GROMACS .gro file of C-alpha atoms in nm:
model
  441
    1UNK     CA    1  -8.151  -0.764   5.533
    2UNK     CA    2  -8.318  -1.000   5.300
    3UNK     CA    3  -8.142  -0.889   4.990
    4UNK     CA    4  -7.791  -0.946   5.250
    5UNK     CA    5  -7.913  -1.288   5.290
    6UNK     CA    6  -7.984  -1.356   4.986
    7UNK     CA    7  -7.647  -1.220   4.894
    8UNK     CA    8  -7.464  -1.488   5.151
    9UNK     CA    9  -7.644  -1.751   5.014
   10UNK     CA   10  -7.557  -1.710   4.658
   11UNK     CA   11  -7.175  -1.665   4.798
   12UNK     CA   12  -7.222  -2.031   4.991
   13UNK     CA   13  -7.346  -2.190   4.765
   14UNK     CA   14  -7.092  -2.028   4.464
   15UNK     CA   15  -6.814  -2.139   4.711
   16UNK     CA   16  -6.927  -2.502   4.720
   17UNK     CA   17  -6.990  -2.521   4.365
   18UNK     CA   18  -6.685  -2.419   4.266
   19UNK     CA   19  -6.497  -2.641   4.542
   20UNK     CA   20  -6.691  -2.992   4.418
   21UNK     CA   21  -6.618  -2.914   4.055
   22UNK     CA   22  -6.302  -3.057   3.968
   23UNK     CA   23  -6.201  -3.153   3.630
   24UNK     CA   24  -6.077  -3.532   3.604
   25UNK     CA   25  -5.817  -3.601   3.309
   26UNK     CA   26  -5.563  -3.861   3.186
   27UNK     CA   27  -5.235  -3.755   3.057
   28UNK     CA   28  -4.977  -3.955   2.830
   29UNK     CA   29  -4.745  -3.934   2.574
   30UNK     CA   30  -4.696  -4.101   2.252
   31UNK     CA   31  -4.338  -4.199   2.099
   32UNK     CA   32  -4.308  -3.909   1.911
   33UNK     CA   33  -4.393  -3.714   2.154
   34UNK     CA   34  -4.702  -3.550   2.151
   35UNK     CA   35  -4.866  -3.509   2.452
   36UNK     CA   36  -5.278  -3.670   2.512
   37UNK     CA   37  -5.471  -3.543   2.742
   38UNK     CA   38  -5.856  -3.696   2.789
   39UNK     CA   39  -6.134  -3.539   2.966
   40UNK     CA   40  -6.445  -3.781   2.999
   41UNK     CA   41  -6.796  -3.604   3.031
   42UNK     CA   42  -7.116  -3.744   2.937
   43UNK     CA   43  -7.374  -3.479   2.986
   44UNK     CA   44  -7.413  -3.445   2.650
   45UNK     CA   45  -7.349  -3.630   2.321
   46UNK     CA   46  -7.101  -3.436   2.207
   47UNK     CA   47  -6.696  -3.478   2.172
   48UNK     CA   48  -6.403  -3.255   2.103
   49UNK     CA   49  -6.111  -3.297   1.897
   50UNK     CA   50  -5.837  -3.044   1.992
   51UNK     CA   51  -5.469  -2.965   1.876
   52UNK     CA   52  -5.288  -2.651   2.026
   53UNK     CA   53  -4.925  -2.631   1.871
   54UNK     CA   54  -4.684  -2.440   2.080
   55UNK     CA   55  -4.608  -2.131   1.778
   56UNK     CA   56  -4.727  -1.822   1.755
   57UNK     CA   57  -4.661  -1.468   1.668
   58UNK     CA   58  -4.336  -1.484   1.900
   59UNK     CA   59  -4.186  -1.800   1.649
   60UNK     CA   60  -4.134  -1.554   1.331
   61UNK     CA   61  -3.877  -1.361   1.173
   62UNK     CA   62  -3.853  -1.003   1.225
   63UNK     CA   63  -3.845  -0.978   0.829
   64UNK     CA   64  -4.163  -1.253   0.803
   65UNK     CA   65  -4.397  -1.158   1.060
   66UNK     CA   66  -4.753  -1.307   1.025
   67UNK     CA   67  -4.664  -1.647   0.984
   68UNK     CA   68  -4.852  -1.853   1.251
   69UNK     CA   69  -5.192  -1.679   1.165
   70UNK     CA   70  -5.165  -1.771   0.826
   71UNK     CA   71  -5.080  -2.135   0.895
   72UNK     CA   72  -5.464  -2.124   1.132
   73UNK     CA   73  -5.613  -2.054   0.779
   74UNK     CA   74  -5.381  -2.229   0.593
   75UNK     CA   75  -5.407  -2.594   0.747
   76UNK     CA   76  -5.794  -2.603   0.621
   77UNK     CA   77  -5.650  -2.565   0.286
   78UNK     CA   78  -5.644  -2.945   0.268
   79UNK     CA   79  -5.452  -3.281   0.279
   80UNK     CA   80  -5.363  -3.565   0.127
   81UNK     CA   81  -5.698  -3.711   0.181
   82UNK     CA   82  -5.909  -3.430   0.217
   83UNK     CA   83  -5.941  -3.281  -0.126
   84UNK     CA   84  -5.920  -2.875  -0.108
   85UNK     CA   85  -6.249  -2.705  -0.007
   86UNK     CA   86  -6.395  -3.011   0.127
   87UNK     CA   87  -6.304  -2.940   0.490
   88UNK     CA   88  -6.554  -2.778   0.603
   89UNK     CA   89  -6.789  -2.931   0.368
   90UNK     CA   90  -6.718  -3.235   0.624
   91UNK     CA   91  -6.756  -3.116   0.988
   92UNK     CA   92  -7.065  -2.936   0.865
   93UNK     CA   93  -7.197  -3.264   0.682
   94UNK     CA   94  -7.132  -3.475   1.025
   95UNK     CA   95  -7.338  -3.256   1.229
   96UNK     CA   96  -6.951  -3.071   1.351
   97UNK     CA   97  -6.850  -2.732   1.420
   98UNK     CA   98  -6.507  -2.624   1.390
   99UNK     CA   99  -6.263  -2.336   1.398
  100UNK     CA  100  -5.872  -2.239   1.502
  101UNK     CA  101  -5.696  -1.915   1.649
  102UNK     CA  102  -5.387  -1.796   1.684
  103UNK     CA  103  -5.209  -1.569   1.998
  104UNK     CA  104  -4.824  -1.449   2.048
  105UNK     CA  105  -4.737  -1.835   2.199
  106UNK     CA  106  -4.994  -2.084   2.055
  107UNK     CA  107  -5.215  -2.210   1.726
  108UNK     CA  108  -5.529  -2.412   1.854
  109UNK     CA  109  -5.687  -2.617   1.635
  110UNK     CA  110  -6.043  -2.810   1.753
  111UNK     CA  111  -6.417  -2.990   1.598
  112UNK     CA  112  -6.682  -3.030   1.847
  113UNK     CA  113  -6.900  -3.336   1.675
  114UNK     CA  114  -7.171  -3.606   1.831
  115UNK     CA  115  -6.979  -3.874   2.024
  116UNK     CA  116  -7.025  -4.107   1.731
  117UNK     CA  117  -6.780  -3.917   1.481
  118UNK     CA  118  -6.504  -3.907   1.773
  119UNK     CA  119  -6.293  -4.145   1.524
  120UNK     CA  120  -6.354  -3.876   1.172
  121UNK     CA  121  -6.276  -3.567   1.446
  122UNK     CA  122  -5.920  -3.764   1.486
  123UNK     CA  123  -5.892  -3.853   1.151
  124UNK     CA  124  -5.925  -3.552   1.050
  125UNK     CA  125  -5.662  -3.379   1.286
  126UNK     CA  126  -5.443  -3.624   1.206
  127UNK     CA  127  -5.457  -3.582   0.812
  128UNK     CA  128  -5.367  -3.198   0.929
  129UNK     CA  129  -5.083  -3.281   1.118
  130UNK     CA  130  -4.870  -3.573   0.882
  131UNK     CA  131  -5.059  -3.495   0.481
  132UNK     CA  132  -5.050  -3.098   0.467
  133UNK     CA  133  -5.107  -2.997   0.114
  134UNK     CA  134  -4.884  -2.645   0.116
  135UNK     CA  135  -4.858  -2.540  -0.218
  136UNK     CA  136  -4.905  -2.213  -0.388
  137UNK     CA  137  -5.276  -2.168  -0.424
  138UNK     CA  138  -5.347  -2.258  -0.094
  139UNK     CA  139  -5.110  -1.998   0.010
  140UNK     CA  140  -5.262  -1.708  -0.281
  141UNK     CA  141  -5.600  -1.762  -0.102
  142UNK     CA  142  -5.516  -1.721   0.213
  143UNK     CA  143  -5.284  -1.433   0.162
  144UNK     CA  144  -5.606  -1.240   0.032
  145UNK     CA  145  -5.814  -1.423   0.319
  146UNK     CA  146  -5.561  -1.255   0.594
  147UNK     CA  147  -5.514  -0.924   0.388
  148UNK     CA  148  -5.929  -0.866   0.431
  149UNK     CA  149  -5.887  -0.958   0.770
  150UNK     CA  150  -5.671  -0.745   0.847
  151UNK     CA  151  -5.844  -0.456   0.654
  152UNK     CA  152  -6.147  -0.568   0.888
  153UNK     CA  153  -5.997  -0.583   1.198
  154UNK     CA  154  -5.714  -0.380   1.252
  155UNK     CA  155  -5.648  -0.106   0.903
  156UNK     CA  156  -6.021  -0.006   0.871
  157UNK     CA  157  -6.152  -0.052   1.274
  158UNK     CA  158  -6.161   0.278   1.509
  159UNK     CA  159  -5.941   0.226   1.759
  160UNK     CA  160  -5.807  -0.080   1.547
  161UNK     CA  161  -5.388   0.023   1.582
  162UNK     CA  162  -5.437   0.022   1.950
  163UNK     CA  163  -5.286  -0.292   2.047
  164UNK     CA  164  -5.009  -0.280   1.756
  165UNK     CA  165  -4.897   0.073   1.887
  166UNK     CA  166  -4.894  -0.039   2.229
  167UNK     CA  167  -4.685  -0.312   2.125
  168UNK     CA  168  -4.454  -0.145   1.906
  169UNK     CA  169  -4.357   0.086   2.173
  170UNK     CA  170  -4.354  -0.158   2.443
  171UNK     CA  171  -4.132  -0.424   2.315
  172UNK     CA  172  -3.798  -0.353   2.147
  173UNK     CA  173  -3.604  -0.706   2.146
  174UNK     CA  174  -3.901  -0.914   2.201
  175UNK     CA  175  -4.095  -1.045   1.927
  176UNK     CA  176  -4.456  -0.941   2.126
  177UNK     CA  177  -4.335  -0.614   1.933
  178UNK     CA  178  -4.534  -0.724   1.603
  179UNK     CA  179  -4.895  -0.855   1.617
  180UNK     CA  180  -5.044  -1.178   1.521
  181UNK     CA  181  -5.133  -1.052   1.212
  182UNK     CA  182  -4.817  -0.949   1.099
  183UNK     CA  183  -4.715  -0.746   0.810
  184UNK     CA  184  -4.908  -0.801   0.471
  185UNK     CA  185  -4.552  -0.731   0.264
  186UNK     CA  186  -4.419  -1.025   0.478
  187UNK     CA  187  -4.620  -1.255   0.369
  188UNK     CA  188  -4.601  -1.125   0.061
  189UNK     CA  189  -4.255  -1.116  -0.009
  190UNK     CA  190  -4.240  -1.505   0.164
  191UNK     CA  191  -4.159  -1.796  -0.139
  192UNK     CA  192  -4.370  -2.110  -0.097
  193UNK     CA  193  -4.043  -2.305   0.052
  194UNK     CA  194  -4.060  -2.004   0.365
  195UNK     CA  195  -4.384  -2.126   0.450
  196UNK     CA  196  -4.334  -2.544   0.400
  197UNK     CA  197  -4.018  -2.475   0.598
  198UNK     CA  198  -4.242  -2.323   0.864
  199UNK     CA  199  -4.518  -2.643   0.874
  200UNK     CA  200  -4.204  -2.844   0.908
  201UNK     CA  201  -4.055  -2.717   1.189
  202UNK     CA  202  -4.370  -2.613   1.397
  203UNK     CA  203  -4.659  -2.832   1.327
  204UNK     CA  204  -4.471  -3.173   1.438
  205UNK     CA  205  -4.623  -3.394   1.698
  206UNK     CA  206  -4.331  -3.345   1.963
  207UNK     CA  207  -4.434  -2.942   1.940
  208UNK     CA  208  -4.840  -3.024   2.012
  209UNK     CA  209  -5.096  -3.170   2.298
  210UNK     CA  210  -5.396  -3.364   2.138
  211UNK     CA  211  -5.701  -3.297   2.418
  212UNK     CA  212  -6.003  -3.524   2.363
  213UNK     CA  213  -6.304  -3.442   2.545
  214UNK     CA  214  -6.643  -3.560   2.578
  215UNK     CA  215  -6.845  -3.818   2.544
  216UNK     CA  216  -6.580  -4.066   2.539
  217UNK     CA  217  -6.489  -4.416   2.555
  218UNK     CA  218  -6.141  -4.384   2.712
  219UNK     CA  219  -5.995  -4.769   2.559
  220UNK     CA  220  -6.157  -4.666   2.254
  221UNK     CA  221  -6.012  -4.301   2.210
  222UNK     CA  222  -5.689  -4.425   2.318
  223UNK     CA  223  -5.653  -4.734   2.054
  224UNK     CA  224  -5.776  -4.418   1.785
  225UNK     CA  225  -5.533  -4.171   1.891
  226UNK     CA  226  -5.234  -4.479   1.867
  227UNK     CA  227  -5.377  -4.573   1.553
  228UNK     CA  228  -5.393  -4.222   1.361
  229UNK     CA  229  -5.124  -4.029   1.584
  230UNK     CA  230  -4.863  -4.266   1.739
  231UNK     CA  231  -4.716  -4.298   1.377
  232UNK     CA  232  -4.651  -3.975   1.266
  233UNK     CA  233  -4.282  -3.895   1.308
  234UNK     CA  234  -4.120  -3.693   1.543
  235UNK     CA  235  -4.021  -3.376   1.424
  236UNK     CA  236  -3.678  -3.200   1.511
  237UNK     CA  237  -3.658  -3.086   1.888
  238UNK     CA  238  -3.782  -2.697   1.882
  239UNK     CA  239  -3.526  -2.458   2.003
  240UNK     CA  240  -3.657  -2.114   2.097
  241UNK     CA  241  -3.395  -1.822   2.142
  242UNK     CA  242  -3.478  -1.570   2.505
  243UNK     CA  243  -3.514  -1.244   2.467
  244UNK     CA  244  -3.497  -0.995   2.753
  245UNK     CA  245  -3.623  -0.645   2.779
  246UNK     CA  246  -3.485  -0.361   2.978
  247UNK     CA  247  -3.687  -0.253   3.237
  248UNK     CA  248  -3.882   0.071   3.159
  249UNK     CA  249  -3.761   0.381   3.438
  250UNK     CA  250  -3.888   0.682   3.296
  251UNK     CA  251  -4.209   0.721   3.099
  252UNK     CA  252  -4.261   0.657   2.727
  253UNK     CA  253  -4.413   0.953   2.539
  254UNK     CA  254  -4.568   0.871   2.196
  255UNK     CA  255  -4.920   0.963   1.986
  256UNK     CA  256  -5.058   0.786   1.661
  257UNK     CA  257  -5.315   0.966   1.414
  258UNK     CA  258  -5.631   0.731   1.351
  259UNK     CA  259  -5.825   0.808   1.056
  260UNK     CA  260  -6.118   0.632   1.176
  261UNK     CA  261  -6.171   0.801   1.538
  262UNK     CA  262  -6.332   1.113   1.598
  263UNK     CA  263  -6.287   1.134   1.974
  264UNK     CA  264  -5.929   1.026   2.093
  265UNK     CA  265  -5.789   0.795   2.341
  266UNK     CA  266  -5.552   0.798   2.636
  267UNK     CA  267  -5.358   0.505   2.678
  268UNK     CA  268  -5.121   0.397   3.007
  269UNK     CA  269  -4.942   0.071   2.931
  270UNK     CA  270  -4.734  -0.121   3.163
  271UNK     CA  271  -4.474  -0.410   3.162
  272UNK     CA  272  -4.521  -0.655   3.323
  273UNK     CA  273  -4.415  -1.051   3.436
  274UNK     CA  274  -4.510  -1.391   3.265
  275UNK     CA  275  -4.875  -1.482   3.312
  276UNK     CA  276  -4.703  -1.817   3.505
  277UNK     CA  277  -4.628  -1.588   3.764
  278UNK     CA  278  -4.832  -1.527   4.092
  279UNK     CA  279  -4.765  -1.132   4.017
  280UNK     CA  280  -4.951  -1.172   3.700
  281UNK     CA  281  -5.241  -1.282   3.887
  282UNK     CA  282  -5.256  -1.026   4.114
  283UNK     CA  283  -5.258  -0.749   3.811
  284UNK     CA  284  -5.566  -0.962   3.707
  285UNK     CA  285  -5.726  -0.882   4.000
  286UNK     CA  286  -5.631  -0.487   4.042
  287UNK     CA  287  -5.785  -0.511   3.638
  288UNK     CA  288  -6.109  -0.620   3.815
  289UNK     CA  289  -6.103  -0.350   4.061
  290UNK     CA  290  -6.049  -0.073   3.843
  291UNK     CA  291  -6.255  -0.199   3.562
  292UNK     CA  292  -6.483  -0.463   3.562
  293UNK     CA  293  -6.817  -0.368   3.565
  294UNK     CA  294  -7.053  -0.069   3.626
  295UNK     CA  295  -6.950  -0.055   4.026
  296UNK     CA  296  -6.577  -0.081   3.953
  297UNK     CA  297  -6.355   0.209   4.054
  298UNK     CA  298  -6.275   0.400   3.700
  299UNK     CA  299  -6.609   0.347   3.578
  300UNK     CA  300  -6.785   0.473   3.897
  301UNK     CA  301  -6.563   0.790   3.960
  302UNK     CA  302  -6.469   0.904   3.592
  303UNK     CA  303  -6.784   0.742   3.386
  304UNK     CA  304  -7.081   0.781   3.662
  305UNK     CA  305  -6.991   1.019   3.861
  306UNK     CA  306  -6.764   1.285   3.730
  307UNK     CA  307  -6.907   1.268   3.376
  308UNK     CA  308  -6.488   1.254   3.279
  309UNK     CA  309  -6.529   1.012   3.012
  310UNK     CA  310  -6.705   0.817   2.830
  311UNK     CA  311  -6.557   0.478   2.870
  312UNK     CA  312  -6.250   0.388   3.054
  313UNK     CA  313  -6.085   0.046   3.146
  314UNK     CA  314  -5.843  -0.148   3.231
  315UNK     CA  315  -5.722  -0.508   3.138
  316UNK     CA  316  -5.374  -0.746   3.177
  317UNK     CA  317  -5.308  -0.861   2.882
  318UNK     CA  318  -5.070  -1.174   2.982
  319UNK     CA  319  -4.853  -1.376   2.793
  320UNK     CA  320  -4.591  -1.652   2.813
  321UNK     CA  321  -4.266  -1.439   2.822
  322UNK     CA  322  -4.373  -1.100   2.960
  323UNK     CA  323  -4.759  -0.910   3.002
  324UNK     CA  324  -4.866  -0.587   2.922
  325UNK     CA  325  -5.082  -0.368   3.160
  326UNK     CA  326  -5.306  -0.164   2.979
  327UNK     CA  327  -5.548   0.136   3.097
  328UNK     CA  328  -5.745   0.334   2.874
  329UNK     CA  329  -6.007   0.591   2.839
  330UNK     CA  330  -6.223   0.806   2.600
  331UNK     CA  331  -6.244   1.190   2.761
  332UNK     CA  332  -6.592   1.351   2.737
  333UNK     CA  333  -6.525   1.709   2.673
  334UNK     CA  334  -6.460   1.936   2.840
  335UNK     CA  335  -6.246   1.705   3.021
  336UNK     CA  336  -5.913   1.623   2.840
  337UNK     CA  337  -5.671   1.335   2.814
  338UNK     CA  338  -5.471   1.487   3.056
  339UNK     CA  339  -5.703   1.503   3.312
  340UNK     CA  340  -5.878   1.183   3.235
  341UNK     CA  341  -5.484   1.010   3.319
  342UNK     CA  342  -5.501   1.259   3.643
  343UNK     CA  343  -5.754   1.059   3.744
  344UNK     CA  344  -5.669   0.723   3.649
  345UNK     CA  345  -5.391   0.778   3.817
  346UNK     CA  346  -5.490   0.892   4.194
  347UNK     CA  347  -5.729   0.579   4.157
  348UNK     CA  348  -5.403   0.366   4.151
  349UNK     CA  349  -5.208   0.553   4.426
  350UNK     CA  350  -5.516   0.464   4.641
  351UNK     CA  351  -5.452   0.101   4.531
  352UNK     CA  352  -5.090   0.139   4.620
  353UNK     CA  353  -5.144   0.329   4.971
  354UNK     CA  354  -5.467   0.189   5.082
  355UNK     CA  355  -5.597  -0.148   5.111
  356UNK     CA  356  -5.920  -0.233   4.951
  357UNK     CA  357  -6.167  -0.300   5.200
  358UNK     CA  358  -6.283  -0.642   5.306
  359UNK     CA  359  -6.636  -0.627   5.124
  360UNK     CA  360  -6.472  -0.544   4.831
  361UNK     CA  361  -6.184  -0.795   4.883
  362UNK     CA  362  -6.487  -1.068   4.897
  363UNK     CA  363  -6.692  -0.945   4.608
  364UNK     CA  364  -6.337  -0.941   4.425
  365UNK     CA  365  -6.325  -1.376   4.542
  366UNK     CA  366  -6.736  -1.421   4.470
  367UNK     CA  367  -6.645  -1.287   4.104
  368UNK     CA  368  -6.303  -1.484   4.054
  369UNK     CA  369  -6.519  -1.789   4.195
  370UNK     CA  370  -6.805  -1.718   3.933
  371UNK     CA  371  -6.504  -1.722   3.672
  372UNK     CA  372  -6.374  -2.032   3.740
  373UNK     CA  373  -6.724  -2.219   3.708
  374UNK     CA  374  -6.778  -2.074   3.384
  375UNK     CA  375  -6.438  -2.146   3.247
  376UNK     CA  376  -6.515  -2.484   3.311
  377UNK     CA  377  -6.906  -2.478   3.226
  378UNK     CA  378  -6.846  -2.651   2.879
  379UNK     CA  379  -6.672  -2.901   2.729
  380UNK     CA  380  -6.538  -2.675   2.462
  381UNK     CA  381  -6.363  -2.469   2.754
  382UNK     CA  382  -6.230  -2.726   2.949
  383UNK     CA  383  -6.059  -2.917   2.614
  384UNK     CA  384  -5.913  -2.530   2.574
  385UNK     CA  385  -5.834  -2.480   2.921
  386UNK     CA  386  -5.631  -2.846   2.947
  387UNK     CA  387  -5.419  -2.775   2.640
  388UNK     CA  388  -5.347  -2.393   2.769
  389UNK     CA  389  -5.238  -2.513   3.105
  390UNK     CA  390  -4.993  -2.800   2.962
  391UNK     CA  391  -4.864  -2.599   2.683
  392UNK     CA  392  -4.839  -2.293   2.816
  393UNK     CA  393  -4.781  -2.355   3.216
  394UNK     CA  394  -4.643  -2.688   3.239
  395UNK     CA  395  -4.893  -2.781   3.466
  396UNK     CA  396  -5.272  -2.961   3.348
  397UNK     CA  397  -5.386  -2.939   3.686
  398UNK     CA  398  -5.444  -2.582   3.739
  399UNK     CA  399  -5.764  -2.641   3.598
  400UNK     CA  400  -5.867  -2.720   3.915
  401UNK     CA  401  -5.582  -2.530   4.160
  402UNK     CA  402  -5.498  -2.230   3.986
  403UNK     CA  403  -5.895  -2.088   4.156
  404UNK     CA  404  -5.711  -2.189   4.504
  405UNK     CA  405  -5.399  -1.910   4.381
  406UNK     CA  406  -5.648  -1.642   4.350
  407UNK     CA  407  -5.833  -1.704   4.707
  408UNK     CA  408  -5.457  -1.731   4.838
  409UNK     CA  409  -5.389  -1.342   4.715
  410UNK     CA  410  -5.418  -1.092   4.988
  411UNK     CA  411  -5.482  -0.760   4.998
  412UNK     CA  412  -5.171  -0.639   5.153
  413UNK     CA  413  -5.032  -0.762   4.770
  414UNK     CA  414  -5.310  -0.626   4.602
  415UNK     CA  415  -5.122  -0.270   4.710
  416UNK     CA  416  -4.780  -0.441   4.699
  417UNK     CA  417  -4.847  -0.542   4.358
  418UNK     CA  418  -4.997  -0.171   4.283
  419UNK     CA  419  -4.729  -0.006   4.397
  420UNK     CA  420  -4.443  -0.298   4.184
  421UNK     CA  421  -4.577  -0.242   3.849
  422UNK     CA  422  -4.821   0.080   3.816
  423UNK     CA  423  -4.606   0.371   3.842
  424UNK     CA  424  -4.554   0.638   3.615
  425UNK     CA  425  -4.199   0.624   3.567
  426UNK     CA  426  -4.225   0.263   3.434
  427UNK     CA  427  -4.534   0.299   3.174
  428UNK     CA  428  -4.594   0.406   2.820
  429UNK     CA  429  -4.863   0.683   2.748
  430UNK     CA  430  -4.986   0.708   2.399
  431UNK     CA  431  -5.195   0.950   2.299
  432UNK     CA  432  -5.431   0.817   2.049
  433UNK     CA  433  -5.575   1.032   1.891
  434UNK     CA  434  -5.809   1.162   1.500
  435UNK     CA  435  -5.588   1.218   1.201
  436UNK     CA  436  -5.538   1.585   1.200
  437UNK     CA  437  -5.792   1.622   0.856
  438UNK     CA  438  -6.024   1.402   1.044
  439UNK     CA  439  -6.037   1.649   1.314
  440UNK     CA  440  -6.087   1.944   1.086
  441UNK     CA  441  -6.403   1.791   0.954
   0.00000   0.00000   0.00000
């Protein structure tokens, strides 16, 4: 009883919390059309400078695939006015931190320093924006910067060709069929004009949202951001071609060999809507059902309980143009892929016949509540939140409403939603699994 209490206190008070926490912002745009959005917060001395350009992995070339993660490394190369190498030697030297990173639809740029160097943090993001030095050294380094990288992260990293298989089988007109990272003989193969043609088309104030957030004198920030931004000039409207995939009806069969796995993986991957969509949210929510945590379905059943596997999960992986719903799970022998998926899948046909029940409907709300408080907890994820919801959704102010979407889903289309997207006939299922001499060893 006392633990119960307890338990509907926490909830109360969770629920208010999140309620009176709404994120105040101005919006405006300049005459070249970038977009400014300020956040003022004064609970500590700190401000952020942030840029998120709308290009990513999904703005290349099917022959010149990598592009927009090289340009996050390639943009600290240096400017004009910032001499090569000195960069960092800057932020660090103010008292600043700084980094960048690059998805399918965006590049995001930021520098968290102490309220006094708000007018160096714009500066600075200006210089990268209208004096780019792009010339061939910068691009030499960075081309064996993103080649280690990649050797790190995805060529040399057990289980590291999940995502790129998933996608390459997944997506056939869409460019989400190549990863951020792209292809090393792209980049390769690219001449230095490729890649200053690239800067000039993408990184052009009509194609970005500046967030400033922080400690911040709003006059101030606002006379800064005219002063260093307003005369950049506008770049040529973007134009972005649409690319449609048929709908998957019967299931996908494929494998991959990893020579860095000794145990192998079964993979179910869905398609699925535009993270703008309310469908998209609901998937977010079945992902915490199945998956999230020790007392989640999957992990209860196949992990805890039937000693299936040793790790299984389950995750939406949304983007602008279409998402990807992928489940996944290591078998612990004797138990096979096969019947690993078996179970996976009569955990989803409950989902699609039964309704979850209403304590597990409310811890699903207490958790998404929880979420949204932490999204918000910092000033460096509020500045990333803004810029996501203009550049990606059109709409700054689900920062504070999108929370009010989630308590609107039911759980009628929490099995609605199931039962849409999750069926067999409609997935991919790769079987990941050791390089045959790996096995053998």
């Amino acid at each position: 009883m006392k633990n119960s209490l307890m338990a509907l206190g926490a909830a109360l008070m969770l629920g208010g919390v999140a309620s009176a926490q709404k994120v105040a912002f101005e919006e405006y745009d300049l005459d070249n059309g970038m977009h400014v959005i300020l956040h003022k917060d004064t609970s500590a001395p700190t401000v952020i400078t942030s840029v998120m350009y709308h290009v990513g992995a999904k703005d290349e070339q099917p022959d010149r695939t990598g592009f927009a993660h090289f340009f996050e490394h390639l943009l600290f190369e240096g400017t004009q006015n910032i001499k090569r190498g000195e960069w960092f030697k800057i932020v660090t030297s103010n008292g600043g931190v700084n980094n960048a990173n690059t998805t399918e639809d965006r590049t995001y740029y930021y520098e968290v320093f102490p309220s006094n160097s708000l007018e160096l943090g714009l500066w600075m993001e200006s210089e990268r924006l209208r004096h780019p030095v792009i010339n061939q050294i910068g691009v030499d380094t960075q081309n064996e910067v993103v080649k280690e990288e990649k050797r790190l992260r995805y060529d040399n990293s057990p289980y590291g060709q999940l995502i790129p298989e998933v996608k390459k089988q997944m997506f056939k007109n869409h460019p989400y069929r190549w990863t951020t990272i792209g292809s090393m003989e792209h980049l390769d193969a690219a001449k230095l004009e490729e890649f200053q043609a690239f800067n000039k088309k993408f990184y052009v104030p009509n194609n970005a949202v500046l967030v400033v957030a922080g400690d911040i004198d709003i006059p101030q920030a606002k006379k800064w951001i005219q002063q260093y931004f307003g005369s950049i000039p506008k770049g040529a409207p973007v134009t972005r071609q649409t690319y449609t995939e048929e709908p998957i009806t019967q299931t996908i069969n494929a494998s991959f060999e990893d020579p860095n796995i000794q145990i192998p993986m079964v993979v179910a991957a869905y398609r699925t809507p535009s993270m703008k969509t309310r469908d998209a949210r609901v998937l977010d929510l079945i992902s915490t059902i199945l998956s999230d945590g020790k007392s989640s379905r999957l992990y209860k059943k196949i992990v805890d309980d039937q000693k299936k596997a040793l790790q299984v999960g389950a995750f939406n992986y949304s983007q602008e143009d279409y998402g990807t719903y992928i489940l996944y799970g290591l078998p612990q022998a004797p138990a096979t892929s096969e019947d690993l998926l078996a179970e996976v899948d009569a955990e989803i046909v409950k989902l699609q016949t039964e309704l979850i029940s209403e304590k597990e409907y409310q811890k699903l709300m207490n958790k998404y509540e929880n979420d949204y408080v932490n999204k918000n907890s910092s000033v460096e994820g509020i500045a990333d939140n803004l810029a996501t919801y203009y550049m990606l959704y059109k709409d700054v102010n689900l920062i504070n409403t999108e929370i009010e979407m989630y308590r609107s889903i039911t759980r009628e289309e929490i099995r609605d939603i199931a039962k849409k997207y999750l069926n067999p006939n409609q997935r991919l299922v790769l079987n990941y699994v050791p390089a045959k001499d790996k096995a053998q060893n």
